[in-house]
Amino acid sequence: EKVTPEQAKIQLGFNTSTTYLLFFGQIKTAKRLDVLIKSMKHVKGDVKLVVAGRPWKDDFSKYDLLISELKLEQKIEKFIRFVTDEERELFMKACDVMVLPYEDVYQSAALLMAMSYGLAIITSDIDSFKEVIRPGENGLMFKSLDEEDLSDKINSLLNDSEMLSQLQQGALKSIATEFSWNNIALQYKKTLNL
């Protein structure tokens, strides 16, 4: 709470008037960063993608090559390394939207963390995200592996400040209610018939 979004942008060397999308966490093939990078060629306006995290059983050089082939060097900020808790705080505050283009995942700590910071969320429409995201309420979903549908969702969200604000508030509300410790304890109590 001590750091404002503008201060976080300044500390990271970001432009305070640019909109930032965030891909955060371990970089794995199943998370389909390539789909997000390809979508960036269709994203309009002063928008940049921040990629923060280190590869796990993946080689970042293929993403560098893709960025170069698509001439997206000016639209992507890379922090390809271990991210400290303090840096994570800055990324979560400096960015406006978390994008999770995963093809497959059981659950995502990055999703719940981003929601707790009040970021608007865009995810692929895989089953594990459907358990958390209610489209238009606490996030948006795009057709998995469809870079054009993803860029359409990004563009429409960034051109609708009311929807952006609604999704940010919806994310915070979901965390405060559905994913609060009290609610989790009640669910365990029900499950265990206590």
Coordinates of N, CA and C in Angstrom, one line a residue, residues 32-43 49 62-63 66-67 69-70 72 75-76 101 145-152 154:
R32 N 2.2 -21.1 -22.7 CA 2.0 -20.5 -24.0 C 2.2 -19.0 -24.2
L33 N 3.4 -18.6 -23.7 CA 3.8 -17.2 -23.8 C 3.9 -16.9 -25.3
D34 N 4.2 -17.9 -26.2 CA 4.2 -17.6 -27.6 C 2.9 -17.0 -28.1
V35 N 1.8 -17.6 -27.7 CA 0.5 -17.1 -28.1 C 0.3 -15.6 -27.7
L36 N 0.7 -15.3 -26.5 CA 0.6 -13.9 -26.1 C 1.5 -13.0 -26.9
I37 N 2.8 -13.4 -27.1 CA 3.7 -12.6 -27.9 C 3.1 -12.3 -29.3
K38 N 2.6 -13.4 -29.9 CA 2.0 -13.2 -31.3 C 0.8 -12.3 -31.3
S39 N 0.0 -12.3 -30.2 CA -1.1 -11.4 -30.1 C -0.7 -10.0 -30.0
M40 N 0.5 -9.7 -29.5 CA 0.9 -8.3 -29.3 C 1.1 -7.6 -30.7
K41 N 1.2 -8.3 -31.8 CA 1.3 -7.6 -33.1 C 0.0 -7.0 -33.5
H42 N -1.1 -7.4 -32.8 CA -2.5 -6.9 -33.1 C -3.0 -5.9 -32.0
V43 N -2.2 -5.8 -31.0 CA -2.6 -4.9 -29.9 C -2.3 -3.5 -30.3
L49 N 4.0 -5.3 -23.1 CA 3.9 -6.5 -22.4 C 5.1 -6.6 -21.5
K62 N 13.9 -19.1 -27.8 CA 12.8 -19.2 -28.9 C 11.8 -18.1 -28.8
Y63 N 11.6 -17.5 -27.6 CA 10.7 -16.4 -27.4 C 11.4 -15.1 -27.9
L66 N 11.1 -15.1 -31.7 CA 9.8 -14.8 -32.1 C 9.5 -13.3 -32.0
I67 N 10.0 -12.7 -30.9 CA 9.9 -11.3 -30.7 C 10.6 -10.5 -31.8
E69 N 11.4 -11.7 -34.8 CA 10.8 -12.0 -36.1 C 9.6 -11.1 -36.3
L70 N 8.8 -10.9 -35.2 CA 7.6 -10.1 -35.3 C 7.9 -8.6 -35.1
L72 N 8.8 -6.9 -32.4 CA 8.1 -6.5 -31.2 C 9.0 -6.0 -30.1
K75 N 7.8 -3.3 -27.9 CA 6.5 -3.5 -27.2 C 6.6 -4.5 -26.0
I76 N 7.8 -5.0 -25.8 CA 7.9 -6.1 -24.8 C 9.1 -5.7 -23.9
P101 N -2.2 -16.9 -20.8 CA -2.6 -17.6 -22.0 C -2.4 -19.2 -22.0
L145 N -5.3 -20.8 -27.3 CA -4.4 -20.8 -28.4 C -4.8 -19.9 -29.6
D146 N -5.8 -19.1 -29.4 CA -6.2 -18.2 -30.5 C -5.7 -16.8 -30.2
E147 N -4.6 -16.5 -30.9 CA -3.9 -15.2 -30.7 C -4.8 -14.0 -31.1
E148 N -5.6 -14.2 -32.1 CA -6.4 -13.1 -32.6 C -7.5 -12.8 -31.6
D149 N -8.1 -13.8 -31.1 CA -9.2 -13.7 -30.1 C -8.6 -13.0 -28.8
L150 N -7.4 -13.4 -28.5 CA -6.7 -12.8 -27.3 C -6.5 -11.3 -27.6
S151 N -5.9 -10.9 -28.7 CA -5.7 -9.5 -29.0 C -7.0 -8.7 -29.1
D152 N -8.1 -9.3 -29.6 CA -9.4 -8.7 -29.6 C -9.8 -8.4 -28.1
I154 N -7.9 -8.0 -25.5 CA -7.0 -7.0 -24.9 C -7.5 -5.6 -25.4

